[in-house]
Structures are given as C-alpha cells and as structure tokens.
Amino acid sequence: MHILLLGSGGREHALAWKIAGSPLLTKLWCAPGNVGIAREAECVALDVANHAAVIEFCKANGIELVVVGPETPLAAGIVDDLENAGIKAFGPSKKAAQLEASKGFTKALCSEFNIPTGAYRRCTSAAEALDYVRAQGAPIVVKADGLAAGKGVVVAKTLAEAEAAIAMMFDGAFGAAGAEVVIEEFLEGREVSFFALCDGETAIPLASAQDHKRVFDHDQGPNTGGMGAYSPTPFVTPEVHDEIMSRIILPAVAGMRARGTPFHGVLYAGVMLTKAGPKLFEFNVRFGDPECQVLMLRMMSDIVPAFLAVCDGELKHFDLRWYPQAAVTVVMAAKGYPGDYKKGSRIEGLDDAAKVEGVEIFHAGTTEKDGSILANGGRVLNVCALGETITEAQARAYQAIDRIKWPDGFCRRDIAWQAVEQERVGS
Ligand code: AMP
Ligand code: GLY
C-alpha cells in the first residue's frame, strides 16, 4: 500500500515508525515530517492546510490511505475533502472533530447522553462568565471553546485567577477560539488518558496511558502539551476500564451516531478518576502526544489493518494485541518551554543514547544542518523505552537521556513516578 501520514511531531514519528513496520506497506510519505521521520518515510513539503494540494499529491502517488496525526487539519475537514475525492483517510469528519474543536459541543453531548462530566456553563460574554464564576467560587476551570494549541485551559485556584483568565480570553488571546468560553467545575482526582479506535459504531479500547502535563518535577509549573507518558497505568483497573468504556466512550460513539455525525478515528478521553467515579474533562479526536509514543511501542498488532478497519466500519471483527512490557517516554524540551525558547541549538549523542536496551528515540521538533541535529521547537525529542516493569522502562529512558548532550534542553526527571511508586509499594 501507498500511505501518506500528515503531521510533524513526536506523535507522527511514532506513527511513522509503527506504520513502517507493516508488511502491507509499499511506501510511506509524510507531510511535512521532520528529520527523525525521514528515517521511516519520504518527507514531502506539502502545505497540509491546502487540501487541494494534498489531494493532488495523493492522486499523483497512488495513495491508498491517509493517516491524519494532528487535530487542526481534522477540524478543517481534511478527511471530508479526501473522502469526497475518493481517498481513504483515518480520522473523523469535520463535524465529528467538533468533539475536540468545541468544548461547548462536547459538554452539550455529555448532557444529552448522560456522560459523567463536571457541571458547566457556556458563556459568550465576559459579564456572563464573571457572574457565573463569582456565584460558583474557586477552584474553577476556564476554557476557551475552540482549539488553542493546548493553551486554552486555565485551572484557576482563586477567583482572581479565574477573572484574569476570562478577561484574557474575551480580550482575544486565542482569537476566535475564545469568543465562547466554557466554565467548568474543578474535578479532583487522578488524571488518565483513555483511547479507543472507533468506526462510527464499534469502539475498541487501546492500552491505558498517563500523561504528565506540568512542566516541572512533582507536577509543578504551567501546563504543557505533555512532558512524558507511560503505559500501562495501574490506576486504570479492569473496573475503571469498564466504567470508562460503558459510561463515557460507548455513549459518546452512540450519541454521535444518533446525531448523524458518526465518529471514525481515535477518540481520546481525558478522564479524571474522582471519588464519584470517572468523569470526562475533555475529548480529543486524535492520538495524544506523547501518549501515542508509548502506545506504539507496546502495540504488537499491525496498525495498518486497524486503520483500514476504522475507515471501512469493520472494527466489530477486529482485535488488537499488546506486548506485556511497560513503556515510558520522556520529553526533552528547549529551555524556556512552554514559554519562549531559542531554536537552533546543537544536540549530540543521539546514536549512543539509542543503543541503550529497549530504547527508541522519536523526534518532535528537530532539524538537520551540515550533518548536525538542531533543536527546532519547544518539545524536541521523545526518549522512549520498553522494560519488564515501569521502573525498568523509566531507568532505561533516563540512562539514554544521560547520554544525550544538549545543554540548551531539559526534561522532567520523574516521569511515571506514580506507577514507579505503586510498583515499589506492591513489590
Ligand atoms: P486540556 O488543555 O483540555 O488538555 O486541559 C489541560 C489540563 O487541564 C488537563 O490535562 C487537566 O489536567 C486540566 N483540567 C481540564 N479540565 C479540568 C477540570 N474540569 N478539573 C480539573 N482539571 C482540569
Ligand atoms: N498529551 C496531551 C495531548 O496530546 O493533548
């Protein structure tokens, strides 16, 4: 098969690596890709926002499947346009991508189909939002309705923080994405990422994973796109798993179908394990980054037939197998991230680091100049490792990181700490 992957981050490098291992593949392209992805695929400088150009490329190269990594092209309707041109694409339609592109849409779906989530109010003016938070009190969560590159959520500990967030959003900090704001009850508990492949009707859960959103050790500092992840997580017990499937994933899939906008692709539920049971705080319509990296390392099955089953509505007869090993990924970011950072610093030692047993290094934001790898983004590398236990996988990832020479980079030193602690207590 000829396959085109869209995207350029660590998630797409992991997807490219996994797709490249499929016996069904004849040739893989990636647009725009990155230096790491270029090891697995031919990178093409296509503008993914130009759907006509993507379609033309697919036709010229006999592409039989397009896999869409990030949310922006999904929300822009690239899957609709590809399918209208007769090209199979993995990912939701524009209407189904509303599950990520509009927080208000998701909250309304939750209300209609009885999906457990925090109490909320959709507000279209600052005055309305301020009245609501003052009535509710802090802590409270303020969310821009639309896509805001992972920055549109403020978990306000005080009323003053909530008021400042409302002012910022209605002042246009996120452009049109902040024209409507959702104010949501603060949910207390452990956070897990739950993924399921959906073909509009059937949903197959993927292995469990947990992300680390805060930038610094001990979960301190501002939220980021994710500083590391691990899989499996001991906190998604079989009971929790069943509850998330039956109360969140399946009603959402059935609800989207009932509304005439069936969801195809990978549904990502951000779930808080509260005292009152699992509650949804967001849906995303694509793989998590960096959760995808640990899932790809652990997936034993060929992913290409899984993508095809999603596109063809054939998931009912499908089964996915996983390696029993644990996986950890640690994000190396440019100093300053998630705020301002410099690009262009040199990274050395990657080949040596990749020799550590069980280690795979995915590139998230790199470029190449005169044979050197240079940092070219905020989140730059994903150092991943498999191990018999989370503790072993974590040790291997950090052993590899210690071989990487990049003075302008940093990482958290405690990724997977919750599961490591659990393993220590349990042993
Ligand atoms: P998002 O940008 O939607 O991924 O949200 C960023 C982070 O905000 C999530 O990973 C959660 O840690 C946190 N968050 C979102 N909604 C809530 C909520 N209702 N209660 C507590 N934390 C939340
Ligand atoms: N890891 C969080 C996200 O992909 O949104």
XYZ file of C-alpha atoms and ligand atoms in Angstrom:
455
model
C 0.000 0.000 0.000
C 0.969 3.605 -0.529
C 0.337 5.570 2.660
C 0.580 9.275 3.433
C 0.905 10.453 7.043
C 0.151 14.078 7.914
C 1.974 15.856 10.748
C 5.457 16.653 12.012
C 5.729 15.898 15.723
C 6.826 13.101 18.025
C 3.383 11.517 17.709
C 3.807 11.323 13.944
C 7.338 9.936 14.256
C 5.961 7.132 16.438
C 3.117 6.516 13.955
C 5.574 6.516 11.040
C 7.805 4.030 12.887
C 4.843 1.732 13.521
C 3.382 2.030 10.003
C 6.848 1.418 8.524
C 6.853 -1.980 10.253
C 3.688 -3.110 8.446
C 4.090 -5.836 5.819
C 1.183 -4.183 3.973
C 3.245 -1.056 3.296
C 4.945 -0.475 -0.025
C 5.860 3.148 0.501
C 5.260 5.740 3.215
C 5.300 9.506 2.738
C 4.940 12.096 5.473
C 3.920 15.740 5.069
C 5.657 17.765 6.281
C 7.505 15.319 8.603
C 10.780 16.006 10.382
C 14.380 14.746 10.444
C 13.528 11.713 12.560
C 10.501 10.821 10.451
C 12.763 10.940 7.376
C 14.293 7.662 8.611
C 10.922 5.949 8.147
C 9.224 7.877 5.356
C 9.880 10.177 2.443
C 9.103 13.661 3.757
C 7.271 15.996 1.413
C 6.961 19.750 1.797
C 3.182 19.849 1.337
C 1.069 22.535 2.970
C -1.408 20.384 4.886
C -3.841 23.333 5.084
C -4.084 23.252 1.291
C -6.450 20.311 0.864
C -6.416 20.530 -2.934
C -2.629 20.154 -2.918
C -2.835 17.135 -0.591
C -5.462 15.512 -2.844
C -3.354 16.191 -5.924
C -0.329 14.593 -4.235
C -2.404 11.533 -3.300
C -3.627 11.105 -6.849
C -0.169 11.564 -8.349
C 1.341 8.971 -5.999
C -1.456 6.404 -5.825
C -2.026 6.969 -2.094
C -4.477 4.399 -0.742
C -4.647 5.597 2.862
C -4.038 8.946 4.530
C -3.409 8.965 8.286
C -4.014 12.350 9.907
C -1.935 12.983 13.061
C -2.917 16.406 14.472
C -6.289 17.998 15.224
C -6.004 21.164 13.132
C -6.418 19.517 9.705
C -9.204 17.309 11.119
C -11.104 20.343 12.380
C -10.564 21.931 8.963
C -12.333 18.989 7.299
C -9.425 17.309 5.539
C -10.984 13.851 5.936
C -14.245 15.023 4.304
C -12.313 16.505 1.391
C -10.130 13.413 0.918
C -13.128 11.083 1.054
C -15.058 13.220 -1.417
C -12.071 12.782 -3.730
C -12.281 9.009 -3.261
C -9.258 8.711 -0.956
C -9.479 6.679 2.256
C -8.487 8.657 5.350
C -8.067 7.741 9.026
C -9.632 10.395 11.243
C -13.002 11.994 11.959
C -15.048 14.213 9.671
C -15.139 17.944 10.330
C -18.462 17.582 12.153
C -17.185 14.736 14.347
C -13.954 16.659 15.044
C -16.141 19.170 16.897
C -15.620 16.856 19.870
C -12.214 18.488 20.191
C -12.744 21.725 18.275
C -15.561 22.928 20.540
C -15.596 22.327 24.294
C -19.211 23.563 24.376
C -20.199 20.967 21.765
C -18.740 18.188 23.919
C -20.409 19.459 27.077
C -23.763 19.521 25.275
C -23.185 15.956 24.054
C -22.410 14.897 27.632
C -25.652 16.471 28.871
C -27.718 14.904 26.099
C -26.289 11.391 26.501
C -25.725 11.374 30.240
C -21.915 11.163 30.124
C -20.390 11.959 33.544
C -18.538 15.285 33.466
C -18.189 18.419 35.600
C -21.001 20.953 35.935
C -20.539 23.808 33.462
C -21.812 26.943 31.789
C -21.193 28.094 28.211
C -20.655 31.860 28.111
C -20.485 34.240 25.180
C -19.657 37.377 27.141
C -17.182 38.249 29.877
C -20.006 39.621 32.053
C -21.895 36.323 31.958
C -18.711 34.347 32.670
C -17.749 36.603 35.591
C -21.212 36.318 37.134
C -21.046 32.539 36.900
C -17.563 32.151 38.448
C -18.423 34.588 41.221
C -21.510 32.528 42.008
C -19.569 29.245 41.887
C -16.318 30.289 43.600
C -12.823 28.821 43.145
C -11.197 26.475 42.309
C -12.813 26.519 38.889
C -11.701 25.862 35.318
C -11.912 28.387 32.481
C -11.683 27.025 28.926
C -11.605 28.714 25.544
C -14.219 26.918 23.430
C -12.052 26.335 20.361
C -8.609 24.959 19.502
C -5.855 26.865 21.290
C -2.790 24.653 20.822
C -3.179 23.144 24.290
C -3.086 26.565 25.989
C -6.785 27.344 26.223
C -7.414 25.871 29.687
C -6.810 27.708 32.946
C -7.274 25.758 36.152
C -7.915 28.712 38.479
C -7.149 28.170 42.152
C -8.547 31.571 43.109
C -11.386 33.758 41.904
C -8.836 36.392 40.853
C -7.110 33.851 38.564
C -10.465 32.879 37.052
C -11.362 36.519 36.456
C -7.983 37.174 34.815
C -8.431 34.121 32.549
C -11.896 35.287 31.486
C -10.554 38.762 30.701
C -7.658 37.295 28.704
C -9.918 35.007 26.651
C -12.548 37.623 25.855
C -9.729 40.061 25.030
C -8.878 37.756 22.150
C -5.776 35.931 23.458
C -6.904 32.873 21.468
C -8.685 34.711 18.691
C -11.970 33.156 17.596
C -11.281 30.113 19.801
C -12.001 32.305 22.843
C -15.175 34.003 21.569
C -17.080 31.451 23.626
C -15.803 30.240 26.980
C -16.788 27.171 28.974
C -16.568 27.459 32.735
C -16.282 24.064 34.317
C -16.366 22.598 37.797
C -12.891 21.722 39.094
C -12.578 17.929 39.149
C -10.324 16.470 41.782
C -8.565 13.152 41.286
C -6.042 11.285 39.228
C -5.942 12.066 35.531
C -5.717 9.329 32.885
C -5.721 9.311 29.093
C -8.059 6.765 27.538
C -8.010 5.939 23.820
C -10.391 3.946 21.641
C -10.478 3.243 17.930
C -13.980 3.925 16.615
C -15.560 3.082 13.271
C -18.757 5.032 13.816
C -20.413 2.158 15.647
C -17.875 -0.077 17.403
C -15.147 1.121 19.780
C -12.009 -0.868 20.634
C -10.047 0.430 23.607
C -6.273 0.828 23.326
C -3.824 0.187 26.176
C -4.074 2.626 29.072
C -1.702 5.554 29.438
C -0.975 8.531 31.603
C 0.465 11.854 30.569
C 2.354 14.441 32.658
C 1.052 17.895 31.801
C 3.042 20.148 34.129
C 6.448 21.358 33.038
C 8.454 20.653 36.213
C 9.096 17.707 38.548
C 6.477 16.974 41.227
C 3.832 18.302 38.814
C 4.796 21.926 39.353
C 4.707 24.865 36.957
C 2.459 25.641 33.998
C 0.650 23.105 31.843
C 2.343 21.954 28.645
C 1.351 19.733 25.739
C 2.800 16.848 27.787
C 6.272 16.271 29.258
C 6.165 12.485 29.278
C 3.873 9.495 29.450
C 3.769 5.862 30.431
C 1.703 2.775 29.675
C 0.055 0.797 31.168
C -1.174 2.755 34.144
C -2.013 0.736 37.259
C -4.796 3.222 38.034
C -6.944 2.063 35.138
C -8.033 -1.152 36.839
C -10.378 -3.522 34.970
C -13.316 -1.920 36.833
C -12.251 1.624 35.921
C -11.642 0.499 32.347
C -15.152 -0.959 32.063
C -16.698 2.108 33.605
C -14.901 4.466 31.189
C -15.971 2.316 28.236
C -19.598 1.945 29.294
C -20.240 5.433 30.700
C -18.042 7.636 28.502
C -16.756 6.064 25.268
C -19.743 3.967 24.177
C -22.390 6.635 24.917
C -20.302 9.201 23.018
C -19.968 6.900 19.999
C -23.687 6.035 20.108
C -24.589 9.710 20.597
C -22.527 10.893 17.646
C -24.089 8.181 15.514
C -27.603 9.076 16.651
C -26.944 12.690 15.711
C -25.952 11.628 12.198
C -22.269 12.523 12.679
C -20.626 9.162 13.423
C -17.118 9.282 14.829
C -14.361 7.486 12.909
C -10.803 7.577 14.142
C -9.188 7.524 17.543
C -11.200 9.044 20.359
C -9.098 10.308 23.251
C -10.880 10.889 26.527
C -9.185 12.964 29.221
C -10.656 11.405 32.342
C -10.421 12.372 35.998
C -10.780 9.464 38.404
C -12.830 11.262 41.046
C -14.285 9.909 44.272
C -17.629 9.753 42.458
C -16.152 7.680 39.604
C -14.504 8.555 36.273
C -15.537 11.908 34.819
C -14.726 13.264 31.379
C -12.980 16.634 31.217
C -12.243 16.668 27.502
C -12.351 14.712 24.281
C -9.653 14.896 21.659
C -10.078 13.408 18.211
C -6.542 12.135 17.598
C -3.765 10.309 19.406
C -2.286 12.062 22.427
C 1.228 13.393 22.135
C 3.277 11.899 23.878
C 0.848 9.077 24.812
C 0.949 7.791 21.226
C 4.674 7.138 21.561
C 4.241 4.652 24.409
C 1.200 3.055 22.787
C 3.071 2.445 19.524
C 5.961 0.790 21.385
C 3.547 -1.550 23.130
C 1.294 -2.393 20.172
C 2.031 -5.879 18.885
C -0.588 -5.923 16.099
C -0.014 -4.366 12.722
C -1.589 -0.899 12.888
C -2.409 -0.593 9.183
C -5.269 -3.161 9.186
C -6.603 -1.395 12.296
C -6.681 1.941 10.429
C -8.386 0.261 7.471
C -10.975 -1.389 9.737
C -11.781 2.034 11.200
C -12.239 3.531 7.722
C -14.285 0.581 6.455
C -16.546 0.162 9.506
C -15.107 -3.299 10.186
C -13.909 -2.940 13.773
C -16.540 -5.362 15.069
C -14.424 -8.294 13.936
C -11.144 -6.758 14.956
C -8.776 -7.492 17.782
C -5.635 -5.650 18.874
C -2.762 -7.319 20.694
C -0.265 -5.638 23.005
C 3.154 -6.510 24.363
C 3.009 -7.085 28.102
C 6.062 -4.860 28.655
C 5.701 -1.357 30.049
C 6.740 1.760 28.158
C 7.868 5.190 29.287
C 8.558 8.277 27.198
C 10.354 11.356 28.473
C 10.056 14.593 26.536
C 13.206 16.678 26.114
C 12.245 20.306 25.579
C 14.098 23.526 24.812
C 14.878 25.596 27.938
C 12.087 28.150 28.360
C 9.282 25.907 27.040
C 6.249 26.285 27.372
C 7.196 29.989 27.295
C 9.727 31.495 24.890
C 12.679 29.385 23.834
C 15.518 29.523 21.347
C 15.794 27.387 18.255
C 18.955 26.118 16.617
C 20.992 24.642 19.496
C 23.037 21.543 18.679
C 22.110 18.091 20.024
C 24.740 15.347 20.255
C 24.929 11.778 21.478
C 21.648 10.542 19.973
C 23.184 7.447 18.356
C 24.879 6.479 21.596
C 21.638 7.036 23.549
C 19.649 4.875 21.133
C 21.957 1.925 21.928
C 20.538 1.557 25.453
C 18.477 -1.649 25.561
C 14.788 -1.145 24.796
C 15.229 2.498 23.792
C 13.660 4.238 20.801
C 14.099 7.961 20.216
C 11.366 9.862 18.387
C 11.913 13.367 17.043
C 9.325 16.034 17.831
C 10.992 19.305 16.838
C 14.368 18.883 15.176
C 16.104 19.900 12.001
C 19.398 18.976 10.392
C 22.213 21.260 9.306
C 25.587 20.159 7.954
C 25.101 16.713 9.452
C 24.185 18.009 12.936
C 20.810 17.672 14.637
C 19.494 21.034 15.832
C 16.547 21.860 18.114
C 13.704 23.377 16.133
C 10.746 23.583 18.513
C 9.559 23.574 22.133
C 9.166 19.864 22.613
C 12.174 18.480 20.727
C 12.806 14.785 21.467
C 10.882 11.861 22.937
C 13.179 9.382 24.598
C 11.152 6.180 24.921
C 11.927 2.810 26.461
C 10.316 -0.550 26.969
C 11.004 -2.588 30.113
C 9.628 -5.538 32.045
C 8.248 -3.036 34.556
C 7.575 0.703 34.511
C 10.562 1.049 36.857
C 12.859 -0.656 34.341
C 11.465 1.293 31.387
C 11.945 4.547 33.320
C 15.542 3.668 34.234
C 16.358 2.883 30.600
C 14.821 6.124 29.317
C 16.878 8.200 31.768
C 20.026 6.176 31.020
C 19.576 7.148 27.366
C 18.875 10.767 28.260
C 22.117 10.909 30.231
C 23.963 10.073 27.012
C 22.397 12.997 25.121
C 24.484 16.152 25.083
C 22.190 19.126 24.753
C 22.974 21.960 27.196
C 20.018 24.042 25.951
C 17.488 21.304 26.672
C 15.800 19.997 29.791
C 13.417 17.263 30.861
C 11.468 16.173 33.895
C 13.350 13.580 35.956
C 10.245 11.991 37.478
C 8.128 10.778 34.547
C 5.992 7.785 35.593
C 6.635 8.442 39.289
C 3.118 7.418 40.319
C 3.449 3.988 38.723
C 7.032 3.526 39.963
C 5.837 4.285 43.484
C 2.994 1.804 43.046
C 5.443 -0.886 41.878
C 7.702 -0.205 44.872
C 4.832 -0.435 47.351
C 3.423 -3.516 45.622
C 6.681 -5.474 45.500
P -6.598 20.477 28.045
O -5.837 21.637 27.510
O -8.039 20.474 27.699
O -5.860 19.180 27.773
O -6.594 20.608 29.627
C -5.399 20.812 30.265
C -5.419 20.222 31.630
O -6.296 20.949 32.477
C -5.924 18.803 31.720
O -4.973 17.881 31.389
C -6.313 18.720 33.184
O -5.160 18.474 33.970
C -6.774 20.106 33.491
N -8.237 20.171 33.516
C -9.081 20.347 32.474
N -10.361 20.348 32.903
C -10.329 20.174 34.238
C -11.328 20.112 35.268
N -12.635 20.242 34.999
N -10.920 19.920 36.540
C -9.606 19.812 36.841
N -8.615 19.877 35.923
C -8.969 20.064 34.642
N -0.795 14.741 25.715
C -1.903 15.591 25.630
C -2.411 15.855 24.307
O -1.987 15.260 23.341
O -3.310 16.670 24.176
